[in-house]
């Protein structure tokens, strides 16, 4: 294994995190709260360490699949470890486990919090919490690829390991330009949302934090009641943007290239939009008896559906109080998640489509034993490798899910809590149901459960294998 | 949003066919910063390439319109078709030309078409038609005329040659510095590269040559014969050649050799192919038999032949045959190797002149691409790879005044490991010294260890 290159990438990640951490320092200067000093200290350390570590560019810069997965897994752990230090050192979150949980939840764009009252946090800490969503949404290694020209083409393995979806490709021949294009689309959409929110009467700080949370499909709010005190306009803006960030970014690239036909013909995006529309209608019909006002019911139904399907996890209403049908629909959407190539989590619409089509194919093969039929997506036959990896992904996903549930179940909470705690973290959503529902938080869980859920969040964001690989004994054998 | 429109330096190139030549081109061109999309039917090959090189892959039939559109033919600068099939290559280029004003290069190997290649090129509007077997045959033939050389390439319309030789034990060049060579033997040749123990250097005046070095010299066509004679490297003219394997390259090579009056004997296993060869090459002696049978080789006179050229499709066989011939005869050996995976081992075997047809093809395409990217002031005529692609010899046509013109070479600040090795001035070939000057209209050859030069100005610090 190319240890030198992995080390080099880790130092690069540290350096980038250090530079990004200067932003909360700036916020702290603007608002004059003292916690900025801790951010400045950690940032200084990261930048210094990063610069020294990056001095030694390895001769062999090949990143094979293995190196790609390992450095991605380790990068995210390093990122979360250093990211949580300011919370812990400043004492704003007193326990290290809690601080780590909160940061992992941030970077993995989960948005599950252990804090009961976020308004107590300093501005710098609040900003950093939301900003981690933005960094984690598109991925820090993709950011690295956009910034630093690296030789050779093997660094696509970094993007493959970090970007979600059954098969990851480039938009343009050069890796670096692909990464730059993705980040430019991401930034422009984020800024658009900030403008819309700001026009809706939110202050600039809240606009930025909410936009970061939406763009990364994270879900950390800046108020304890999440969205319940915001206007209908704000809810619709955020709802629409959550939907937009759940769409495969390749579609936006084609729109920019004026290839509208291609952009709107993505099978996955069409199915995604159709599912959102159907779910919204179903939830709306289901919850209307609870509301006096139809518009409010529609707003909440749409907001909650987009929030869950994009795996953001903002709450405009306490959906724990909704009828079981609505709760089930939301649980299904949690499981499904957003499109591949978006910033959302979950199993991904395209994987479910592939699985569904595989089932149809299997059924057909019982009726016509000699039938030749290939599973297609976007009118193209899928490679057997993609099919195989999708099936293996689902099996692994179920395995990780059950194992995590077993550990969390040791706390003897009710089954809904146990189930949705794992569901909401493994799919990077945030709020679950019952004791981890919209109005609650994860603070009460035991030490073991929190670390298990941290693992789930990382595994869910990186689509299992980069994290699972770190636990493979054969990796460490020479 | 300008970031989407700014085109990074380099051309948009579509390569159809991920075979050996396709791979070599991807490796070379992506290193030189071009935007490359590789198209092939085989998804596994595409995924291999895209994980190794910074290029985009596209799975599909390269001649289909939809695949071409997906690969971005509409705003491509160049399409290169190097699939297995000639017909597919031509179709790829023809279709691409319908929708796009990109340039097109096609590989064409079948002798049926290659005779018409000029006509096809003009009628179909292609920029270049390459026949790797024919090009390889030309390069091999040149070594056969000049048997003392391991490799000989002509440039500047045949006025000068790059010749690679190995210094034998006890030769007068042993323990001689480059400066002494100029003083004692001749100033009309230039040593532009030395390979010793696997390392390549572009030597300075104080560099001492020693036996076993492989040196590359640049000389005018007239001078090189007398130079080789003066250092005692003379072998008799080749009068007859034995070729093992009757494939396409054997046909092209025999055709060239017979026209030059060299007797050719081809040993080929397949009876039908033998008959076909007999039709095509009535003057050649065609033997139907197993070329790896040593008895047969003895019967057919391997011990007395002047040149022995194994051209079977199998690298291992070619190498073994060359080693065998080296042991029992003093024939000039020419070995064709198709795969590049074991270059180091092949080099250590001392197989005489070794040729990699795909490098020859890649060189030609590279020269074309470099010329397309070049600044208007200078044009690239040829690019040759020396020492297995570790150094390049590039011929520029200087069409404008620039920083390099009008000054004695000794006053130019030239990059390390870069050498001006030839100046063609008004029809006269000059092997330059420090006092020579490059003028507008000259043809200049530069040997360099750097890659990606596309302008004569690139030689300056």
XYZ file of N, CA and C in Angstrom, chain A residues 133-261:
387
model
N -21.492 20.949 7.558
C -22.431 20.358 6.606
C -22.009 20.685 5.183
N -21.660 21.970 5.024
C -21.350 22.420 3.660
C -20.079 21.739 3.148
N -19.086 21.612 4.048
C -17.827 20.959 3.646
C -18.089 19.497 3.321
N -18.871 18.850 4.189
C -19.097 17.418 4.021
C -20.030 17.082 2.873
N -20.887 18.028 2.508
C -21.897 17.761 1.494
C -21.289 17.299 0.184
N -20.426 18.135 -0.378
C -19.819 17.772 -1.658
C -18.575 16.930 -1.431
N -18.029 17.003 -0.249
C -16.883 16.151 0.049
C -15.578 16.927 0.068
N -14.766 16.637 1.056
C -13.530 17.393 1.232
C -12.473 16.932 0.243
N -12.514 15.675 -0.156
C -11.501 15.202 -1.112
C -11.792 15.719 -2.514
N -13.071 15.865 -2.832
C -13.411 16.481 -4.111
C -12.909 17.925 -4.112
N -13.037 18.582 -2.976
C -12.520 19.940 -2.817
C -11.010 19.941 -3.040
N -10.357 18.964 -2.438
C -8.902 18.810 -2.585
C -8.532 18.635 -4.056
N -9.295 17.796 -4.746
C -9.008 17.546 -6.166
C -9.200 18.809 -6.993
N -10.174 19.645 -6.573
C -10.418 20.880 -7.315
C -9.289 21.872 -7.093
N -8.725 21.869 -5.891
C -7.713 22.869 -5.556
C -6.343 22.501 -6.061
N -5.982 21.234 -5.864
C -4.585 20.870 -6.070
C -4.416 20.033 -7.316
N -3.622 20.518 -8.261
C -3.388 19.686 -9.435
C -2.518 18.495 -9.053
N -3.025 17.300 -9.284
C -2.232 16.109 -8.972
C -1.944 15.390 -10.279
N -0.794 14.778 -10.330
C -0.424 14.133 -11.576
C -1.090 12.771 -11.676
N -1.233 12.300 -12.889
C -1.809 10.972 -13.103
C -3.315 11.005 -12.999
N -3.926 9.922 -13.372
C -5.377 9.898 -13.362
C -5.931 9.031 -12.266
N -5.019 8.430 -11.476
C -5.507 7.455 -10.517
C -6.258 8.124 -9.376
N -6.171 9.468 -9.259
C -6.872 10.117 -8.153
C -8.388 10.097 -8.328
N -8.860 9.565 -9.460
C -10.320 9.397 -9.586
C -10.812 8.432 -8.512
N -9.905 7.575 -8.024
C -10.294 6.646 -6.965
C -10.689 7.371 -5.687
N -10.132 8.556 -5.469
C -10.544 9.354 -4.311
C -11.984 9.798 -4.478
N -12.294 10.286 -5.682
C -13.644 10.766 -5.907
C -14.628 9.599 -5.862
N -14.211 8.457 -6.427
C -15.096 7.293 -6.409
C -15.429 6.896 -4.981
N -14.409 6.972 -4.102
C -14.633 6.544 -2.724
C -15.505 7.543 -1.985
N -15.413 8.823 -2.349
C -16.117 9.821 -1.555
C -17.495 10.174 -2.095
N -17.654 10.127 -3.418
C -18.926 10.566 -3.981
C -19.935 9.430 -3.950
N -21.181 9.753 -3.620
C -22.189 8.701 -3.507
C -22.703 8.246 -4.857
N -23.153 7.016 -4.917
C -23.786 6.495 -6.123
C -23.175 5.187 -6.564
N -23.949 4.397 -7.323
C -23.444 3.088 -7.738
C -22.275 3.188 -8.714
N -22.239 4.191 -9.576
C -21.076 4.331 -10.447
C -20.776 5.819 -10.599
N -19.519 6.174 -10.338
C -19.137 7.579 -10.353
C -18.319 7.849 -11.607
N -18.705 8.839 -12.377
C -17.964 9.184 -13.588
C -17.574 10.643 -13.578
N -16.855 11.046 -14.609
C -16.435 12.440 -14.701
C -17.381 13.188 -15.626
N -17.405 14.503 -15.475
C -18.196 15.335 -16.373
C -17.373 15.745 -17.579
N -16.104 16.049 -17.334
C -15.176 16.441 -18.397
C -13.939 15.561 -18.249
N -13.118 15.469 -19.299
C -11.994 14.534 -19.226
C -11.065 14.747 -18.035
N -10.872 15.977 -17.599
C -9.892 16.179 -16.538
C -10.562 16.163 -15.171
N -10.003 15.346 -14.292
C -10.507 15.196 -12.927
C -10.664 16.546 -12.261
N -9.638 17.384 -12.379
C -9.630 18.628 -11.641
C -10.782 19.526 -12.087
N -11.033 19.580 -13.396
C -12.104 20.437 -13.875
C -13.466 19.884 -13.479
N -13.585 18.557 -13.435
C -14.830 17.967 -12.953
C -15.099 18.445 -11.532
N -14.072 18.369 -10.683
C -14.241 18.764 -9.289
C -14.564 20.253 -9.189
N -13.884 21.062 -10.011
C -14.140 22.509 -9.962
C -15.581 22.795 -10.384
N -16.023 22.146 -11.461
C -17.389 22.386 -11.944
C -18.402 22.032 -10.848
N -18.204 20.874 -10.204
C -19.133 20.463 -9.151
C -19.171 21.508 -8.047
N -17.988 21.978 -7.620
C -17.975 22.934 -6.528
C -18.558 24.285 -6.928
N -18.355 24.679 -8.191
C -18.923 25.961 -8.612
C -20.448 25.877 -8.595
N -21.000 24.785 -9.119
C -22.464 24.625 -9.089
C -22.952 24.682 -7.638
N -22.240 23.976 -6.785
C -22.597 23.888 -5.365
C -22.584 25.276 -4.720
N -21.511 26.033 -4.987
C -21.393 27.358 -4.369
C -22.466 28.301 -4.883
N -22.672 28.300 -6.187
C -23.649 29.225 -6.767
C -25.035 28.927 -6.200
N -25.392 27.652 -6.113
C -26.708 27.314 -5.574
C -26.824 27.719 -4.112
N -25.746 27.555 -3.360
C -25.773 27.954 -1.951
C -25.994 29.454 -1.836
N -25.260 30.219 -2.648
C -25.386 31.678 -2.564
C -26.785 32.121 -2.967
N -27.340 31.475 -4.004
C -28.720 31.776 -4.396
C -29.663 31.606 -3.218
N -29.483 30.501 -2.498
C -30.382 30.249 -1.378
C -30.214 31.314 -0.302
N -28.951 31.693 -0.056
C -28.713 32.735 0.947
C -29.471 34.004 0.565
N -29.391 34.355 -0.727
C -30.072 35.568 -1.184
C -31.579 35.446 -0.956
N -32.144 34.312 -1.348
C -33.588 34.113 -1.166
C -33.983 34.207 0.305
N -33.175 33.585 1.176
C -33.515 33.591 2.601
C -33.379 34.991 3.164
N -32.324 35.687 2.735
C -32.080 37.032 3.235
C -33.240 37.950 2.832
N -33.711 37.770 1.597
C -34.846 38.575 1.140
C -36.114 38.248 1.932
N -36.155 37.042 2.486
C -37.326 36.640 3.260
C -37.295 37.172 4.685
N -36.324 38.021 4.995
C -36.315 38.673 6.285
C -35.452 38.010 7.333
N -34.711 36.971 6.940
C -33.815 36.340 7.910
C -32.539 37.184 8.014
N -31.892 37.143 9.176
C -30.625 37.873 9.215
C -29.557 37.082 8.469
N -28.438 37.763 8.146
C -27.439 37.175 7.267
C -26.844 35.905 7.873
N -26.617 35.950 9.198
C -26.012 34.784 9.859
C -26.910 33.556 9.722
N -28.191 33.734 10.034
C -29.124 32.604 9.921
C -29.249 32.139 8.477
N -29.270 33.107 7.547
C -29.402 32.741 6.138
C -28.258 31.826 5.735
N -27.032 32.215 6.122
C -25.880 31.404 5.755
C -25.954 30.025 6.400
N -26.232 30.000 7.701
C -26.245 28.713 8.399
C -27.300 27.789 7.814
N -28.502 28.323 7.557
C -29.551 27.471 7.007
C -29.198 27.013 5.601
N -28.593 27.926 4.818
C -28.223 27.556 3.451
C -27.155 26.462 3.471
N -26.191 26.575 4.381
C -25.165 25.520 4.496
C -25.829 24.188 4.828
N -26.762 24.249 5.781
C -27.452 23.024 6.194
C -28.250 22.410 5.047
N -28.849 23.277 4.200
C -29.628 22.759 3.068
C -28.696 22.218 1.986
N -27.651 22.993 1.661
C -26.781 22.628 0.546
C -26.123 21.278 0.795
N -25.636 21.087 2.015
C -25.003 19.810 2.327
C -26.022 18.741 2.648
N -27.289 19.107 2.618
C -28.385 18.268 3.095
C -28.086 17.746 4.495
N -27.681 18.674 5.352
C -27.305 18.331 6.724
C -28.469 18.400 7.677
N -28.808 19.596 8.110
C -29.988 19.722 8.936
C -29.796 20.304 10.312
N -28.567 20.804 10.616
C -28.421 21.514 11.885
C -29.151 22.835 11.776
N -30.035 23.113 12.729
C -30.745 24.384 12.725
C -30.041 25.343 13.661
N -30.403 26.626 13.559
C -29.808 27.595 14.470
C -30.775 27.949 15.596
N -31.975 27.402 15.521
C -32.910 27.602 16.630
C -33.326 26.233 17.170
N -33.635 26.171 18.416
C -33.955 24.882 19.037
C -35.212 24.265 18.457
N -36.143 25.098 18.000
C -37.390 24.543 17.466
C -37.275 24.287 15.959
N -36.022 24.217 15.462
C -35.757 23.998 14.034
C -36.506 25.031 13.200
N -37.591 24.680 12.534
C -38.222 25.606 11.598
C -39.580 26.111 12.048
N -39.989 25.711 13.253
C -41.380 25.981 13.597
C -41.687 27.473 13.691
N -40.652 28.296 13.922
C -40.937 29.724 14.055
C -40.689 30.505 12.763
N -40.335 29.811 11.675
C -40.069 30.542 10.436
C -41.339 30.714 9.613
N -41.311 31.713 8.703
C -42.500 32.011 7.903
C -42.704 30.953 6.816
N -43.881 31.001 6.211
C -44.200 30.057 5.135
C -43.231 30.238 3.976
N -42.913 31.492 3.667
C -41.993 31.772 2.565
C -40.662 31.059 2.776
N -40.101 31.209 3.989
C -38.812 30.576 4.291
C -38.937 29.059 4.132
N -40.047 28.518 4.601
C -40.222 27.060 4.508
C -40.242 26.594 3.055
N -40.919 27.362 2.209
C -40.971 26.960 0.796
C -39.606 27.105 0.131
N -38.912 28.207 0.440
C -37.577 28.385 -0.164
C -36.680 27.218 0.231
N -36.628 26.937 1.516
C -35.749 25.861 1.976
C -36.227 24.531 1.417
N -37.555 24.315 1.392
C -38.106 23.065 0.862
C -37.681 22.838 -0.576
N -37.800 23.888 -1.393
C -37.443 23.745 -2.811
C -35.939 23.504 -2.953
N -35.152 24.241 -2.170
C -33.704 24.029 -2.291
C -33.291 22.644 -1.808
N -33.965 22.137 -0.781
C -33.630 20.780 -0.332
C -33.863 19.797 -1.470
N -34.987 20.002 -2.191
C -35.291 19.133 -3.333
C -34.188 19.263 -4.389
N -33.782 20.519 -4.661
C -32.774 20.755 -5.695
C -31.427 20.115 -5.333
N -31.065 20.194 -4.053
C -29.778 19.609 -3.663
C -29.834 18.083 -3.605
N -31.039 17.537 -3.670
C -31.157 16.082 -3.688
C -31.065 15.503 -5.098
N -30.965 16.405 -6.097
C -30.929 15.958 -7.490
C -29.478 15.728 -7.906
N -29.286 14.749 -8.774
C -27.967 14.455 -9.312
C -27.359 15.710 -9.960
N -26.164 16.091 -9.514
C -25.548 17.324 -9.999
C -25.199 17.256 -11.487
N -25.093 16.062 -12.026
C -24.820 15.957 -13.474
C -25.910 16.662 -14.272
N -27.151 16.612 -13.744
C -28.258 17.264 -14.433
C -28.004 18.762 -14.533
N -27.469 19.349 -13.467
C -27.199 20.795 -13.499
C -26.094 21.117 -14.486
N -25.123 20.222 -14.551
C -24.039 20.450 -15.505
C -24.597 20.499 -16.921
N -25.498 19.557 -17.240
C -26.057 19.546 -18.586
C -26.936 20.771 -18.833
N -27.626 21.247 -17.780
C -28.405 22.472 -17.956
C -27.472 23.625 -18.289
N -26.358 23.697 -17.572
C -25.397 24.763 -17.842
C -24.825 24.662 -19.248
N -24.647 23.430 -19.707
C -24.114 23.244 -21.059
C -25.221 23.388 -22.098
N -26.414 23.768 -21.660
C -27.584 23.954 -22.523
C -28.019 22.661 -23.201
N -27.712 21.545 -22.590
C -28.210 20.285 -23.150
C -29.433 19.873 -22.333
N -30.510 20.648 -22.525
C -31.678 20.477 -21.657
C -32.297 19.094 -21.789
N -32.294 18.595 -23.035
C -32.895 17.298 -23.281
C -32.232 16.230 -22.408
